[in-house]
Amino acid sequence: MYVSFNEIQNALKNTETSCVKLVESYLQTISQKNSELCAFLEVYDTEALQRAKEIDQKIAEGKAGKLAGMVVGLKDVLCYKNHSLQSSSQILQGFESQFTGTAVQRLLDEDAIIIGRQNCDEFAMGSTTETSAFGVTRNAANPNHVPGGSSGGSAVAVQAGMCLVSLGSDTGGSVRQPASFCGLTGLKPTYSRISRYGLIAYASSFDCIGVLAQATQDIALVLEIIAGKDDFDSTVSQRDVPPYSQLLNHNEQKYKIAYYREIFEGEGLTEDVRQATQQKIDALRAEGHTVEAVDFPLLEYVLPTYYILTMAEASTNLSRYDGVRYGYRSEKATDLESMFKLSRSEGFGEEVKRRIMLGTFVLSASYYDAYFTKAQKVRRLIKQKTTELLGQYDFIISPTAPTTAPEFGTFAENPIQMYLADIFSVQANVVGIPAISVPNGEDENGLPIGLQIMANSFEESKLLAFAHYLNTYK
Ligand code: GLN
């Protein structure tokens, strides 16, 4: 099993392999493992093989793009023309993308091969992939445990060798937390770094496309190809995109790193995660980096701010699914109003309905100021304080999640418990800064632990170089 694109490129060069052979071997792994793990909802076998043949031809002619031989999976929230897209929800039953999103198009333009569509939490709402309408994805490290979420299928696909790289989406940790639970590296870039054109919206001012892989170089390479300005997304950053994959050498640089004192004082962190994080801090100090505990008094407001604002945005974004133009329509409807009501009641799952209702509540005339306006003000404060801190430090580190992957059903009775576990990951989205999760050992049961690193806006080069250093030298 190849774990980096570098290895694949070398093998292609020495003609040890070909794109067709690569795709065949991924398809074989999928046929062996996917019925148990349920990482893919749909596999584009014939099409991927056909494309592999064409790209082999291009390689032979010396005309291949930069990603020739990279086999990629897409979370079920990314538009790929003439392919089904459901956001793991019944409400999008029968829906096919009418166009290809920018990030996906840029991968295709560089000759990546798309191998299939991956399971996730319904509309990317969740942390376990249990809210999917199409069954749960299982963690390949231990199938009784969740893979994390919402991009759980995307993580397991890479973890189990069913593709090399996955594109996911991260609104509050959905790329980083499953990366952490599955022993991978997962990047959420700065908000607006990658066009959102062709990404199904959950909470538009938080949503980011992100990348999951084994090798940091692969993440850097994919980012440099998919990031940057785009006529189809007026919110995307106009800044130039650095050649991230060539900037991974850290040159013995010594960094100044902060971590929140509260993290080690609070409850909820398991002993294994605490120890692994502490050991990493000690190791970084031993390498000559400065690592300091700092106070972040706004920490307790980060989660409520995130959940109030994302639910508000979700309630408006999801109002378009009404059974009229596309997707699921209830057969029991007798008139227009009952068609809206029944289609939505039957088409959406429980978690999505909970969020639409809470979001509608915080946006209602009588509560708008108390919740929505206030949360926006707090978001502003959190942003200001975080940016200030990142003016003094290169990075803020923490565990990616307070625990390793829980067993299925852990949050069944108590969704609040699930929301609380997002404590470390949502800050990057509230603020809009980039963050990455890198593997940081395992717990006593062999389940992966992740370390999260946050950096200031548009500092992906520095962030990726540091992640590369941690992944390579530690
Ligand atoms: N677990 C978080 C939520 O449920 C994050 C989801 C995401 O990033 N898409 O909102």
mmCIF file of C-alpha atoms in Angstrom, residues 243-411:
data_model
loop_
_atom_site.group_PDB
_atom_site.id
_atom_site.type_symbol
_atom_site.label_atom_id
_atom_site.label_comp_id
_atom_site.label_asym_id
_atom_site.label_seq_id
_atom_site.Cartn_x
_atom_site.Cartn_y
_atom_site.Cartn_z
ATOM 1 C CA PRO A 243 3.774 26.564 -3.731
ATOM 2 C CA TYR A 244 3.058 24.909 -0.367
ATOM 3 C CA SER A 245 4.523 21.542 -1.347
ATOM 4 C CA GLN A 246 7.919 23.138 -1.948
ATOM 5 C CA LEU A 247 7.935 25.038 1.322
ATOM 6 C CA LEU A 248 7.863 22.150 3.745
ATOM 7 C CA ASN A 249 11.430 22.386 4.967
ATOM 8 C CA HIS A 250 11.448 23.992 8.344
ATOM 9 C CA ASN A 251 15.210 24.702 8.279
ATOM 10 C CA GLU A 252 15.798 24.010 11.947
ATOM 11 C CA GLN A 253 13.550 26.900 12.813
ATOM 12 C CA LYS A 254 12.607 27.261 16.477
ATOM 13 C CA TYR A 255 9.015 28.173 17.089
ATOM 14 C CA LYS A 256 7.114 29.904 19.833
ATOM 15 C CA ILE A 257 4.115 27.808 20.713
ATOM 16 C CA ALA A 258 1.183 28.375 23.081
ATOM 17 C CA TYR A 259 -1.274 25.983 24.660
ATOM 18 C CA TYR A 260 -4.245 26.772 26.858
ATOM 19 C CA ARG A 261 -3.680 26.144 30.525
ATOM 20 C CA GLU A 262 -7.425 25.431 30.910
ATOM 21 C CA ILE A 263 -7.120 22.360 28.708
ATOM 22 C CA PHE A 264 -5.129 20.452 31.260
ATOM 23 C CA GLU A 265 -7.134 21.732 34.176
ATOM 24 C CA GLY A 266 -10.605 20.967 32.839
ATOM 25 C CA GLU A 267 -12.397 17.648 32.935
ATOM 26 C CA GLY A 268 -13.195 15.572 29.945
ATOM 27 C CA LEU A 269 -9.692 14.953 28.658
ATOM 28 C CA THR A 270 -8.891 11.262 28.940
ATOM 29 C CA GLU A 271 -5.659 10.312 30.664
ATOM 30 C CA ASP A 272 -4.116 8.889 27.493
ATOM 31 C CA VAL A 273 -4.855 12.042 25.501
ATOM 32 C CA ARG A 274 -3.527 14.220 28.314
ATOM 33 C CA GLN A 275 -0.306 12.220 28.526
ATOM 34 C CA ALA A 276 0.267 12.132 24.783
ATOM 35 C CA THR A 277 -0.201 15.897 24.582
ATOM 36 C CA GLN A 278 2.073 16.520 27.550
ATOM 37 C CA GLN A 279 4.742 14.286 26.038
ATOM 38 C CA LYS A 280 4.569 16.194 22.786
ATOM 39 C CA ILE A 281 4.974 19.467 24.645
ATOM 40 C CA ASP A 282 8.011 18.067 26.488
ATOM 41 C CA ALA A 283 9.502 16.750 23.247
ATOM 42 C CA LEU A 284 9.063 20.107 21.528
ATOM 43 C CA ARG A 285 10.782 21.848 24.417
ATOM 44 C CA ALA A 286 13.613 19.346 24.287
ATOM 45 C CA GLU A 287 14.040 20.222 20.599
ATOM 46 C CA GLY A 288 14.539 23.851 21.528
ATOM 47 C CA HIS A 289 11.076 25.247 20.814
ATOM 48 C CA THR A 290 9.426 27.554 23.318
ATOM 49 C CA VAL A 291 6.147 26.099 24.535
ATOM 50 C CA GLU A 292 4.147 28.169 27.026
ATOM 51 C CA ALA A 293 0.852 27.805 28.855
ATOM 52 C CA VAL A 294 -1.434 30.785 28.284
ATOM 53 C CA ASP A 295 -4.888 31.722 29.522
ATOM 54 C CA PHE A 296 -7.720 32.069 27.080
ATOM 55 C CA PRO A 297 -10.629 33.293 29.189
ATOM 56 C CA LEU A 298 -13.042 33.191 26.244
ATOM 57 C CA LEU A 299 -12.613 29.448 25.793
ATOM 58 C CA GLU A 300 -15.932 28.630 27.443
ATOM 59 C CA TYR A 301 -17.781 30.839 24.955
ATOM 60 C CA VAL A 302 -16.330 29.267 21.856
ATOM 61 C CA LEU A 303 -18.681 26.275 21.693
ATOM 62 C CA PRO A 304 -21.961 28.133 22.328
ATOM 63 C CA THR A 305 -20.941 30.767 19.791
ATOM 64 C CA TYR A 306 -20.214 28.074 17.248
ATOM 65 C CA TYR A 307 -23.440 26.165 17.784
ATOM 66 C CA ILE A 308 -25.710 29.228 17.839
ATOM 67 C CA LEU A 309 -24.274 30.670 14.655
ATOM 68 C CA THR A 310 -23.922 27.423 12.688
ATOM 69 C CA MET A 311 -27.457 26.344 13.530
ATOM 70 C CA ALA A 312 -28.786 29.756 12.480
ATOM 71 C CA GLU A 313 -26.935 29.573 9.175
ATOM 72 C CA ALA A 314 -27.953 25.940 8.682
ATOM 73 C CA SER A 315 -31.614 26.741 9.186
ATOM 74 C CA THR A 316 -31.528 29.237 6.324
ATOM 75 C CA ASN A 317 -29.251 27.177 4.076
ATOM 76 C CA LEU A 318 -31.407 24.089 4.417
ATOM 77 C CA SER A 319 -34.661 25.903 3.675
ATOM 78 C CA ARG A 320 -34.030 25.210 -0.021
ATOM 79 C CA TYR A 321 -34.811 21.513 0.444
ATOM 80 C CA ASP A 322 -38.561 21.674 0.144
ATOM 81 C CA GLY A 323 -39.533 18.847 -2.169
ATOM 82 C CA VAL A 324 -40.407 21.230 -4.994
ATOM 83 C CA ARG A 325 -37.557 21.299 -7.478
ATOM 84 C CA TYR A 326 -35.405 18.300 -6.670
ATOM 85 C CA GLY A 327 -34.807 15.552 -4.152
ATOM 86 C CA TYR A 328 -37.315 13.765 -1.957
ATOM 87 C CA ARG A 329 -41.041 14.546 -2.114
ATOM 88 C CA SER A 330 -43.505 12.936 0.269
ATOM 89 C CA GLU A 331 -46.114 10.752 -1.342
ATOM 90 C CA LYS A 332 -48.580 11.496 1.415
ATOM 91 C CA ALA A 333 -48.923 15.179 0.592
ATOM 92 C CA THR A 334 -52.406 16.424 -0.207
ATOM 93 C CA ASP A 335 -51.733 20.105 -0.835
ATOM 94 C CA LEU A 336 -48.805 22.491 -1.187
ATOM 95 C CA GLU A 337 -48.297 23.132 2.499
ATOM 96 C CA SER A 338 -48.455 19.488 3.484
ATOM 97 C CA MET A 339 -45.992 18.746 0.691
ATOM 98 C CA PHE A 340 -43.429 21.111 2.233
ATOM 99 C CA LYS A 341 -44.067 19.852 5.727
ATOM 100 C CA LEU A 342 -44.136 16.139 5.021
ATOM 101 C CA SER A 343 -41.237 16.191 2.571
ATOM 102 C CA ARG A 344 -39.047 17.956 5.102
ATOM 103 C CA SER A 345 -40.241 15.918 8.092
ATOM 104 C CA GLU A 346 -39.680 12.622 6.314
ATOM 105 C CA GLY A 347 -36.602 13.613 4.324
ATOM 106 C CA PHE A 348 -34.405 15.056 7.076
ATOM 107 C CA GLY A 349 -32.974 12.995 9.926
ATOM 108 C CA GLU A 350 -33.307 13.799 13.608
ATOM 109 C CA GLU A 351 -30.041 15.693 14.125
ATOM 110 C CA VAL A 352 -30.622 17.918 11.095
ATOM 111 C CA LYS A 353 -34.182 18.704 12.222
ATOM 112 C CA ARG A 354 -32.952 19.539 15.702
ATOM 113 C CA ARG A 355 -30.497 22.044 14.256
ATOM 114 C CA ILE A 356 -33.010 23.588 11.848
ATOM 115 C CA MET A 357 -35.405 24.118 14.750
ATOM 116 C CA LEU A 358 -32.784 25.549 17.089
ATOM 117 C CA GLY A 359 -31.457 27.745 14.296
ATOM 118 C CA THR A 360 -34.937 29.018 13.506
ATOM 119 C CA PHE A 361 -35.438 29.737 17.177
ATOM 120 C CA VAL A 362 -32.278 31.830 17.574
ATOM 121 C CA LEU A 363 -33.230 33.790 14.452
ATOM 122 C CA SER A 364 -36.842 34.394 15.508
ATOM 123 C CA ALA A 365 -37.826 38.034 16.081
ATOM 124 C CA SER A 366 -38.085 37.767 19.860
ATOM 125 C CA TYR A 367 -34.770 36.004 20.390
ATOM 126 C CA TYR A 368 -32.643 37.365 17.556
ATOM 127 C CA ASP A 369 -30.759 39.905 19.647
ATOM 128 C CA ALA A 370 -30.401 37.676 22.691
ATOM 129 C CA TYR A 371 -28.811 34.833 20.754
ATOM 130 C CA PHE A 372 -27.826 35.587 17.181
ATOM 131 C CA THR A 373 -26.609 39.166 17.552
ATOM 132 C CA LYS A 374 -24.880 38.368 20.808
ATOM 133 C CA ALA A 375 -23.122 35.337 19.377
ATOM 134 C CA GLN A 376 -21.896 37.454 16.482
ATOM 135 C CA LYS A 377 -20.419 39.961 18.910
ATOM 136 C CA VAL A 378 -18.742 37.195 20.872
ATOM 137 C CA ARG A 379 -17.397 35.735 17.625
ATOM 138 C CA ARG A 380 -15.779 39.077 16.930
ATOM 139 C CA LEU A 381 -14.169 39.100 20.378
ATOM 140 C CA ILE A 382 -12.892 35.551 20.065
ATOM 141 C CA LYS A 383 -11.449 36.441 16.693
ATOM 142 C CA GLN A 384 -9.691 39.490 18.060
ATOM 143 C CA LYS A 385 -8.208 37.669 21.067
ATOM 144 C CA THR A 386 -7.097 34.680 19.036
ATOM 145 C CA THR A 387 -5.439 36.850 16.421
ATOM 146 C CA GLU A 388 -3.678 38.814 19.140
ATOM 147 C CA LEU A 389 -2.361 35.618 20.659
ATOM 148 C CA LEU A 390 -1.190 34.403 17.269
ATOM 149 C CA GLY A 391 0.662 37.679 16.915
ATOM 150 C CA GLN A 392 2.782 36.639 19.889
ATOM 151 C CA TYR A 393 3.047 32.930 19.132
ATOM 152 C CA ASP A 394 3.587 30.990 15.928
ATOM 153 C CA PHE A 395 1.077 28.291 16.838
ATOM 154 C CA ILE A 396 -1.521 27.251 19.371
ATOM 155 C CA ILE A 397 -1.512 23.522 20.046
ATOM 156 C CA SER A 398 -4.032 21.253 21.768
ATOM 157 C CA PRO A 399 -5.360 17.747 21.442
ATOM 158 C CA THR A 400 -7.637 17.605 18.372
ATOM 159 C CA ALA A 401 -10.353 15.978 20.478
ATOM 160 C CA PRO A 402 -10.598 15.316 24.226
ATOM 161 C CA THR A 403 -10.900 11.550 23.723
ATOM 162 C CA THR A 404 -10.040 8.914 21.158
ATOM 163 C CA ALA A 405 -12.798 7.455 18.961
ATOM 164 C CA PRO A 406 -15.760 6.431 21.134
ATOM 165 C CA GLU A 407 -17.863 3.325 20.599
ATOM 166 C CA PHE A 408 -21.026 3.514 18.540
ATOM 167 C CA GLY A 409 -24.037 4.867 20.383
ATOM 168 C CA THR A 410 -22.033 6.870 22.938
ATOM 169 C CA PHE A 411 -23.935 10.064 22.125
#
